mmCIF file of C-alpha atoms in Angstrom:
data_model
loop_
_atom_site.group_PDB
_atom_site.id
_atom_site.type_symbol
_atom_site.label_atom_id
_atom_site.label_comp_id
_atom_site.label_asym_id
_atom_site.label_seq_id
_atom_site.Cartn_x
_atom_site.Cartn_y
_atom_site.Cartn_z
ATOM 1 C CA UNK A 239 -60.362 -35.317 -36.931
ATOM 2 C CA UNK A 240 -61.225 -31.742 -38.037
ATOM 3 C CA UNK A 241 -61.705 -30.446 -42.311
ATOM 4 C CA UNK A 242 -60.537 -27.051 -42.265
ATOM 5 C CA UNK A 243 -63.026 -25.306 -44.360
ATOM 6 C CA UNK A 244 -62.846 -22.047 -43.170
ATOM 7 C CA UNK A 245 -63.498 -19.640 -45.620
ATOM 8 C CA UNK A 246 -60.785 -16.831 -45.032
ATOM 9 C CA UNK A 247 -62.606 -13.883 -45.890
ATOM 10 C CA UNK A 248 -65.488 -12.616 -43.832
ATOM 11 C CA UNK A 249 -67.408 -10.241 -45.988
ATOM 12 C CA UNK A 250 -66.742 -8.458 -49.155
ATOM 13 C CA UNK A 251 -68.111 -4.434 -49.281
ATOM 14 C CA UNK A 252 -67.422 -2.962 -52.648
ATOM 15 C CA UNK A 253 -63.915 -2.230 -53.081
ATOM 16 C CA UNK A 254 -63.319 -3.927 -49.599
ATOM 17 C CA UNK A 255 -62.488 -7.428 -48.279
ATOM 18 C CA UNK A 256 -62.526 -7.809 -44.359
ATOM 19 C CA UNK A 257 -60.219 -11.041 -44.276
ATOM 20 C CA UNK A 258 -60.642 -12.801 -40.736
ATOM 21 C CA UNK A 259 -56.727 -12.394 -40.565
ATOM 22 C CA UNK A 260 -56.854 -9.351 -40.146
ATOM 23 C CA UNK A 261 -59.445 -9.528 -38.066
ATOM 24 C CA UNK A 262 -57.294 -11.398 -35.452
ATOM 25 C CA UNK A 263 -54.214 -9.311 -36.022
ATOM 26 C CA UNK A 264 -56.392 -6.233 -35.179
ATOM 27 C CA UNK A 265 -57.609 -8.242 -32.063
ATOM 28 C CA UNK A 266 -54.745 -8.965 -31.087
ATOM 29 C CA UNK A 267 -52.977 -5.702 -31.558
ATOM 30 C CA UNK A 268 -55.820 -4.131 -29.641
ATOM 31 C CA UNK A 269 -54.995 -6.602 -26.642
ATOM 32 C CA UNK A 270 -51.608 -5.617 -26.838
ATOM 33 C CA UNK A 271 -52.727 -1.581 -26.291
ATOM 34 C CA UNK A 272 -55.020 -2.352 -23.170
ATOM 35 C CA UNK A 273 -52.106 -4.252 -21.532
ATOM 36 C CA UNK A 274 -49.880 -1.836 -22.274
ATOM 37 C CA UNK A 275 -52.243 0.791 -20.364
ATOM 38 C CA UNK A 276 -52.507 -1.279 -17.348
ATOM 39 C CA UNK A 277 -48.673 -2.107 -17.192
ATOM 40 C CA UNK A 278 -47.414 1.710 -17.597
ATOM 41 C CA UNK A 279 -50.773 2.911 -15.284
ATOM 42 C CA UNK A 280 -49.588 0.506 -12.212
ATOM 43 C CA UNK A 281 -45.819 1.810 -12.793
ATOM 44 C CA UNK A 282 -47.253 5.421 -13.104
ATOM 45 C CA UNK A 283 -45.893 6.073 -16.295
ATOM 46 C CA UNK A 284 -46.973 8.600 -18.803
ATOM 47 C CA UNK A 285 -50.071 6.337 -20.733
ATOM 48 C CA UNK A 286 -49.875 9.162 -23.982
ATOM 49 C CA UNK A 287 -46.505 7.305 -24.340
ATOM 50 C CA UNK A 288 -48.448 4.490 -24.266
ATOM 51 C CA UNK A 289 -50.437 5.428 -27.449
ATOM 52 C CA UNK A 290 -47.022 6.950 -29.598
ATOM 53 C CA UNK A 291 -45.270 3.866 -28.887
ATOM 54 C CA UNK A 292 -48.023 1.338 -29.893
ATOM 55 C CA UNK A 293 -48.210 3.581 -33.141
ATOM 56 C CA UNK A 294 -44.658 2.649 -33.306
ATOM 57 C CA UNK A 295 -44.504 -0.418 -32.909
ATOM 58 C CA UNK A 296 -47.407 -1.903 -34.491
ATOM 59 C CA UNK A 297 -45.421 -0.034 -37.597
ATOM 60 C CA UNK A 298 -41.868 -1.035 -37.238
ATOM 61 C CA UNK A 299 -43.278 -4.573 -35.975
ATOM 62 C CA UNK A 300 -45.325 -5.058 -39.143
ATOM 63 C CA UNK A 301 -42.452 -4.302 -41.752
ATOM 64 C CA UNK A 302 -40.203 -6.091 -40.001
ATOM 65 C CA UNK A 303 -42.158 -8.793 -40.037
ATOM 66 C CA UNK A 304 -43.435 -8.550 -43.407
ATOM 67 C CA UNK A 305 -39.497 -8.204 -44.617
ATOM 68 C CA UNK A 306 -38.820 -11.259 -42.855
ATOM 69 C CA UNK A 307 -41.736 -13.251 -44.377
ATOM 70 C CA UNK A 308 -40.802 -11.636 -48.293
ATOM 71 C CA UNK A 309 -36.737 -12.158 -47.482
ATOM 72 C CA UNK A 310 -36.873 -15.683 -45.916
ATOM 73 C CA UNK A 311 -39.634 -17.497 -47.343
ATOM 74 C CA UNK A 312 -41.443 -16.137 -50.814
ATOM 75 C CA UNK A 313 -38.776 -13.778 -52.455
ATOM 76 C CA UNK A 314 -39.516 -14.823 -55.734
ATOM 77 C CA UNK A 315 -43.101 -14.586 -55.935
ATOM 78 C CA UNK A 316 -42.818 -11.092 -54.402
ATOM 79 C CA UNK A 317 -40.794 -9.998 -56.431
ATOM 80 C CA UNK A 318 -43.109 -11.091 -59.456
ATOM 81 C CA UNK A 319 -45.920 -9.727 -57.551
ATOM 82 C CA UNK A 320 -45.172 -6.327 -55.957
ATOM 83 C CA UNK A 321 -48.497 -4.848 -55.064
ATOM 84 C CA UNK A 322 -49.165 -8.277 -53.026
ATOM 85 C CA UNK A 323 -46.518 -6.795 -50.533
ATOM 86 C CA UNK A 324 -48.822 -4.331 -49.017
ATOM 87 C CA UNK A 325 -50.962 -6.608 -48.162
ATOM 88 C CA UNK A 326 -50.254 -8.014 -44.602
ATOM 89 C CA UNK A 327 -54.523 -8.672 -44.203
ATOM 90 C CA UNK A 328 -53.771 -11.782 -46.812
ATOM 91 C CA UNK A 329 -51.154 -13.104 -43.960
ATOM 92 C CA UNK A 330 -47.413 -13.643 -43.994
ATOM 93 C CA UNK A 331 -45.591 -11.892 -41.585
ATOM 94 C CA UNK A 332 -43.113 -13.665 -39.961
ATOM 95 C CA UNK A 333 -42.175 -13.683 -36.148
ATOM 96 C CA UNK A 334 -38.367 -13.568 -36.598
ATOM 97 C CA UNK A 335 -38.819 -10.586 -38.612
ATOM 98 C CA UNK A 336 -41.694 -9.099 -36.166
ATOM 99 C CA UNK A 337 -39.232 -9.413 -33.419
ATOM 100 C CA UNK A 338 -36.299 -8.006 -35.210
ATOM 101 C CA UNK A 339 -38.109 -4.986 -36.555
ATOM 102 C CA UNK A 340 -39.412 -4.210 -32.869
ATOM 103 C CA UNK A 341 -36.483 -3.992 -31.104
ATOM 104 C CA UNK A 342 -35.069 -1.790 -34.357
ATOM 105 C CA UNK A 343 -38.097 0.149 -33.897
ATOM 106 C CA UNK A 344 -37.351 0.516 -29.525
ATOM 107 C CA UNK A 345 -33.993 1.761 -30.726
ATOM 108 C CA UNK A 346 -35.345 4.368 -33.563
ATOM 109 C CA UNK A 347 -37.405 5.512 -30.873
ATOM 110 C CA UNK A 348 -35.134 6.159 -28.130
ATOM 111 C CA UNK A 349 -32.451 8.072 -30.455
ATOM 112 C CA UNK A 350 -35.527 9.986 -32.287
ATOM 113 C CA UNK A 351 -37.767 11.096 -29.014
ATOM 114 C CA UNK A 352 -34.644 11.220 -26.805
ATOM 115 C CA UNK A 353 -36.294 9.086 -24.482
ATOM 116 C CA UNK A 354 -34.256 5.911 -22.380
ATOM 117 C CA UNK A 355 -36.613 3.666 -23.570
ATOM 118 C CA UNK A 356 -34.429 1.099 -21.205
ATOM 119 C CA UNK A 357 -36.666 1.069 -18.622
ATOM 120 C CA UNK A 358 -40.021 0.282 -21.226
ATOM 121 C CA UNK A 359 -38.010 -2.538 -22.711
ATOM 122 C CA UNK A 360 -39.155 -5.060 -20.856
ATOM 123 C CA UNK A 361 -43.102 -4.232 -20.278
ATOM 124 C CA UNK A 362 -42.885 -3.570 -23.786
ATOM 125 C CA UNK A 363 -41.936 -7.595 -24.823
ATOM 126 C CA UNK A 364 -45.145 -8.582 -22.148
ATOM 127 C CA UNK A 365 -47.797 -8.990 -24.524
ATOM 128 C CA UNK A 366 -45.715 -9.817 -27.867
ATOM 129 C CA UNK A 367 -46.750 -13.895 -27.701
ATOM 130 C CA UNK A 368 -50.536 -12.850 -27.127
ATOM 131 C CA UNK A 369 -50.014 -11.225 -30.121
ATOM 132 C CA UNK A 370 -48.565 -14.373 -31.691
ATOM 133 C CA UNK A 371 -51.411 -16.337 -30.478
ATOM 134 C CA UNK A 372 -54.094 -14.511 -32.487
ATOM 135 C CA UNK A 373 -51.837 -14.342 -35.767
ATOM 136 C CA UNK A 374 -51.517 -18.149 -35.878
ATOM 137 C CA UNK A 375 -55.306 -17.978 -35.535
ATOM 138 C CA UNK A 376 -55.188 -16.370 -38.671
ATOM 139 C CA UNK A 377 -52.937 -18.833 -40.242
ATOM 140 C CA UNK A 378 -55.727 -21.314 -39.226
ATOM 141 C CA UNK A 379 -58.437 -19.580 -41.116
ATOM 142 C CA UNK A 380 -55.903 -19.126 -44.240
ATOM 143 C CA UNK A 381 -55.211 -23.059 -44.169
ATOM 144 C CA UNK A 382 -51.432 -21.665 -44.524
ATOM 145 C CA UNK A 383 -47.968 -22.889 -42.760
ATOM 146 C CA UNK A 384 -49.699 -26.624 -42.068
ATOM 147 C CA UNK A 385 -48.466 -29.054 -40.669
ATOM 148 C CA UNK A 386 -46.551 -32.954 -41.876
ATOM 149 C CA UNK A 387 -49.152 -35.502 -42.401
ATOM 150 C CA UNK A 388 -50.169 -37.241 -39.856
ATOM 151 C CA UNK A 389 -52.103 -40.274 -38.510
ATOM 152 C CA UNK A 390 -52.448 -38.552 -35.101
ATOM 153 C CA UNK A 391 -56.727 -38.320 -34.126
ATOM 154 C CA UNK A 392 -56.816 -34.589 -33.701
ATOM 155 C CA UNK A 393 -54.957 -34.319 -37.489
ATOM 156 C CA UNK A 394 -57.068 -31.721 -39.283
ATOM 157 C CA UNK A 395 -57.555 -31.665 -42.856
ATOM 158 C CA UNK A 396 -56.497 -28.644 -45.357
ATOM 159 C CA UNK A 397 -58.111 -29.517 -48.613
ATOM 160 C CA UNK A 398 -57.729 -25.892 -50.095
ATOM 161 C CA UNK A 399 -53.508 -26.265 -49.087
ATOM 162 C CA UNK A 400 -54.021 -29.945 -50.950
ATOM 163 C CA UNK A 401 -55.900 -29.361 -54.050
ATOM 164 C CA UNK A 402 -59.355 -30.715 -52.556
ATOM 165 C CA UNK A 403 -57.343 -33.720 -51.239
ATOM 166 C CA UNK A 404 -58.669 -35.169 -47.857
ATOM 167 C CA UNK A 405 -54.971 -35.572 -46.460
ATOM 168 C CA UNK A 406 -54.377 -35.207 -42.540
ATOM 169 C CA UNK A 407 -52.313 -33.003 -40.995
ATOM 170 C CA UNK A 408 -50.758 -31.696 -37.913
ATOM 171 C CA UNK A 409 -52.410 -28.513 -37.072
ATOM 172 C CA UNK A 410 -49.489 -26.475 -36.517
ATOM 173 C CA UNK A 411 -50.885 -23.214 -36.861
ATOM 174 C CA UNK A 412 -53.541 -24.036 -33.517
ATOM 175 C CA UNK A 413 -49.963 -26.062 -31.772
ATOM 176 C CA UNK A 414 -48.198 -22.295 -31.965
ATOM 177 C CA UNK A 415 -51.094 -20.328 -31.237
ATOM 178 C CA UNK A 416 -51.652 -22.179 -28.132
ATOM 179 C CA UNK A 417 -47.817 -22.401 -26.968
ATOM 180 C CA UNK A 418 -47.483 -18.387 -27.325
ATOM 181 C CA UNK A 419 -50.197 -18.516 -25.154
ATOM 182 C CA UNK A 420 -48.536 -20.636 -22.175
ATOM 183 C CA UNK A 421 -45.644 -18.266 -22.991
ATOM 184 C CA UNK A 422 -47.742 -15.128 -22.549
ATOM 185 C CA UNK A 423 -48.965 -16.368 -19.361
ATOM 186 C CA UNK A 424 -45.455 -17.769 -18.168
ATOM 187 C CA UNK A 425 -43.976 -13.757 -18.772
ATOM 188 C CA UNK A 426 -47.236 -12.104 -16.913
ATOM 189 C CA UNK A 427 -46.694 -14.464 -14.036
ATOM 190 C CA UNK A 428 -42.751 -13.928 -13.659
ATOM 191 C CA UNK A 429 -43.522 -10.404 -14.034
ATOM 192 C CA UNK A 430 -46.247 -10.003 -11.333
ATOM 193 C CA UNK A 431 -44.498 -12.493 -8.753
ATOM 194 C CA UNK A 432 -40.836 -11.368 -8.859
ATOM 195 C CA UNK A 433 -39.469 -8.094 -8.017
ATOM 196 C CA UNK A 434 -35.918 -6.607 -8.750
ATOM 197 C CA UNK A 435 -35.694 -8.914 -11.840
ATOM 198 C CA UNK A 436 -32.477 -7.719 -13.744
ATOM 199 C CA UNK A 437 -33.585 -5.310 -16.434
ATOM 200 C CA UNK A 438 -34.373 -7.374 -19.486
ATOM 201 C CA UNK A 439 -34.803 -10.657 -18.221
ATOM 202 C CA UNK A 440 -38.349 -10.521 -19.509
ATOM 203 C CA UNK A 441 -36.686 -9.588 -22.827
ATOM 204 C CA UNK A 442 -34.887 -12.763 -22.893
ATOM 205 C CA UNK A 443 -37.156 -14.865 -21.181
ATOM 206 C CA UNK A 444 -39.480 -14.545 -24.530
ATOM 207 C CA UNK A 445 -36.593 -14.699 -26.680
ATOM 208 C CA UNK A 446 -35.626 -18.131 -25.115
ATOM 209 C CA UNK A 447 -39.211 -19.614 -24.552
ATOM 210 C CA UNK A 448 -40.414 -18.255 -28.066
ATOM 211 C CA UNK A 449 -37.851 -19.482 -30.343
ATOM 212 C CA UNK A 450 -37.179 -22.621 -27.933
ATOM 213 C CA UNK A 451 -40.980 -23.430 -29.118
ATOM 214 C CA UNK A 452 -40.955 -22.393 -32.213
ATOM 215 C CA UNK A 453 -37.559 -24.651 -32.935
ATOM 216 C CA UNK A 454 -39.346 -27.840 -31.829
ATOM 217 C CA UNK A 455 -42.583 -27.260 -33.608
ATOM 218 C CA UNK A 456 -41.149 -26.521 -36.597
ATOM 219 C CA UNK A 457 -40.667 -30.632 -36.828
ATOM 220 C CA UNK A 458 -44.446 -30.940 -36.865
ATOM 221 C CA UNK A 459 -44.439 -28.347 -40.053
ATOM 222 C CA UNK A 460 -43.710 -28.796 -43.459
ATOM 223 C CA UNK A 461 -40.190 -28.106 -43.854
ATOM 224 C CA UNK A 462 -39.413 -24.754 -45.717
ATOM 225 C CA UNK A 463 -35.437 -24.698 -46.612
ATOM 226 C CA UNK A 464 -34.195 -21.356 -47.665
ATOM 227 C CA UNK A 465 -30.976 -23.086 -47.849
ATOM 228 C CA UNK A 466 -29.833 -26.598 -48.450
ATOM 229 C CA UNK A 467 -29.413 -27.325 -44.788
ATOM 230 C CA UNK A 468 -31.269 -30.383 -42.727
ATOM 231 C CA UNK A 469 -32.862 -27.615 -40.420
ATOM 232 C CA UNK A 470 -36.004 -25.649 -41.789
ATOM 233 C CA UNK A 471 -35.318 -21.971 -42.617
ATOM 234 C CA UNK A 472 -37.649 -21.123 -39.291
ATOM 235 C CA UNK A 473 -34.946 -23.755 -36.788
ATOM 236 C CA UNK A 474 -32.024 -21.818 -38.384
ATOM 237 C CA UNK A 475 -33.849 -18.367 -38.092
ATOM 238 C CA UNK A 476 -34.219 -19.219 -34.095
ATOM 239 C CA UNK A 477 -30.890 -20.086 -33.231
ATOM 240 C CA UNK A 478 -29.409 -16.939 -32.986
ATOM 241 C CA UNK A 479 -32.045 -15.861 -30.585
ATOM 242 C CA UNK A 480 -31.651 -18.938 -28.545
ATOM 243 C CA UNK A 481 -28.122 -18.625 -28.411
ATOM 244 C CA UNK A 482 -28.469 -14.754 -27.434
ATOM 245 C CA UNK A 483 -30.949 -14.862 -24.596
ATOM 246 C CA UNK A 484 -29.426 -18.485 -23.355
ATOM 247 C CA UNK A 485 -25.698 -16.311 -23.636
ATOM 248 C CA UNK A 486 -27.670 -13.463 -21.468
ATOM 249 C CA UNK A 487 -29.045 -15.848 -18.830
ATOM 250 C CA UNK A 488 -25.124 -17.303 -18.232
ATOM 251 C CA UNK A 489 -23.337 -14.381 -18.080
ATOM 252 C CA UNK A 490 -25.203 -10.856 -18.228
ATOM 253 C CA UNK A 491 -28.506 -11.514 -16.105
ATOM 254 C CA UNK A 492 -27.070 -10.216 -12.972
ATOM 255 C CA UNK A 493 -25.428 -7.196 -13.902
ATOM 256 C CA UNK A 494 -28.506 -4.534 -13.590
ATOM 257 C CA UNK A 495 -31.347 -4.962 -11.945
ATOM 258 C CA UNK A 496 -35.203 -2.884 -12.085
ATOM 259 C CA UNK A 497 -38.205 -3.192 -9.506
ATOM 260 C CA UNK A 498 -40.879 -3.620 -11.609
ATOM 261 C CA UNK A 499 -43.344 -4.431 -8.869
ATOM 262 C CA UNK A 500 -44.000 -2.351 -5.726
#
């Protein structure tokens, strides 16, 4: 058994709080860039497209899934407190809403830049769960989206989430962290091993592991309903996904295919 007592902020500088958060979100997004570089390098692709489409995405990403965090699970206090929306160091963003607002953002790009961004879709998606993994670090150090009491011996204790109350928990911030991490590695392995995959099977690959995970670990969380509905607002949120990509694999995954590997 664990007490979660991390203090969420780092260091204060004047005006300035470095929130460790953000610190993992910046990791993370960093990790995201250097793969990037390495994927487009080895397919001898242009690496300053590398750089404007990080820019892009990390933007698009980010509202989306700050959106989806203010839309589907804290509307009201948002809407009391406005200037709290801005700040996505604090945490809440939301990985339905991440993943919505980066494929938006693919699209934006392609009709903006006049680029077929087709062929990027799929290196693109690669590191997205690493990503994940370091944000539900974050979630850790905020004691925030915990987990259903427990009895289990690796429960951890959030007494800041409980008022100072010593009540166990599942961890269910470390249980997502570490699944986005198998998935990460799962999508880099399929990606290095197979050749002449059909173009955006990686795509849906993530859509159907991701969500698949994140629909059975939302059992271990404490339910959030957005609607009056046995499922939790995140199981309902992942359905369509799950559908789509499982839809893809049945019928559509045959008719294109890319070599991504030479």
């Amino acid at each position: 058994m664990l007490t979660n007592t991390l203090n969420p902020i780092i260091f204060h500088a004047g005006f300035i709080t470095v929130r460790w958060y953000g610190l993992f979100l910046t990791i993370g997004i960093i990790l995201a860039v250097i793969i990037y570089q390495k994927l487009f390098k080895a397919k001898n692709y242009s690496i300053d497209l590398v750089y404007d489409l990080s820019i892009w995405l990390v933007i698009g990403g980010l509202i989306g899934a700050r959106l989806g965090h203010i839309i589907f699970y804290n509307l009201d206090y948002f809407l009391k407190n406005p200037l709290e929306i801005i700040m996505i160091n604090h945490g809440g963003l939301a990985s339905h809403g991440m993943t919505i607002g980066i494929i938006l953002t693919l699209v934006l790009y392609q009709k903006i830049k006049k680029i077929d961004i087709r062929k990027y879709f799929d290196l693109l998606i690669i590191p997205i769960p690493l990503l994940a993994t370091f944000i539900r670090i974050g979630n850790f150090f905020n004691s925030e989206i915990v987990g259903k009491v427990t009895t289990v011996p690796w429960g951890v204790y959030f007494p800041k989430n409980d008022n100072g109350q010593m009540v166990l928990r599942h961890a269910s911030q470390l249980y997502e962290s570490l699944t986005a991490l198998v998935i990460f590695g799962i999508i880099y392995f399929v990606y290095k091993k197979y050749k002449n995959l059909p173009q955006y099977f990686i795509t849906n690959l993530f859509l159907l592991l991701y969500f698949s995970t994140r629909f059975i670990l939302e059992f271990f969380k404490e339910k959030f309903n957005l609607f009056d509905f046995p499922l939790s607002t995140g199981q309902l949120l992942s359905i369509p996904f799950i559908l789509w990509a499982v839809y893809w694999f049945v019928f559509s995954r045959g008719t294109r295919h890319i070599s991504y590997n030479k």
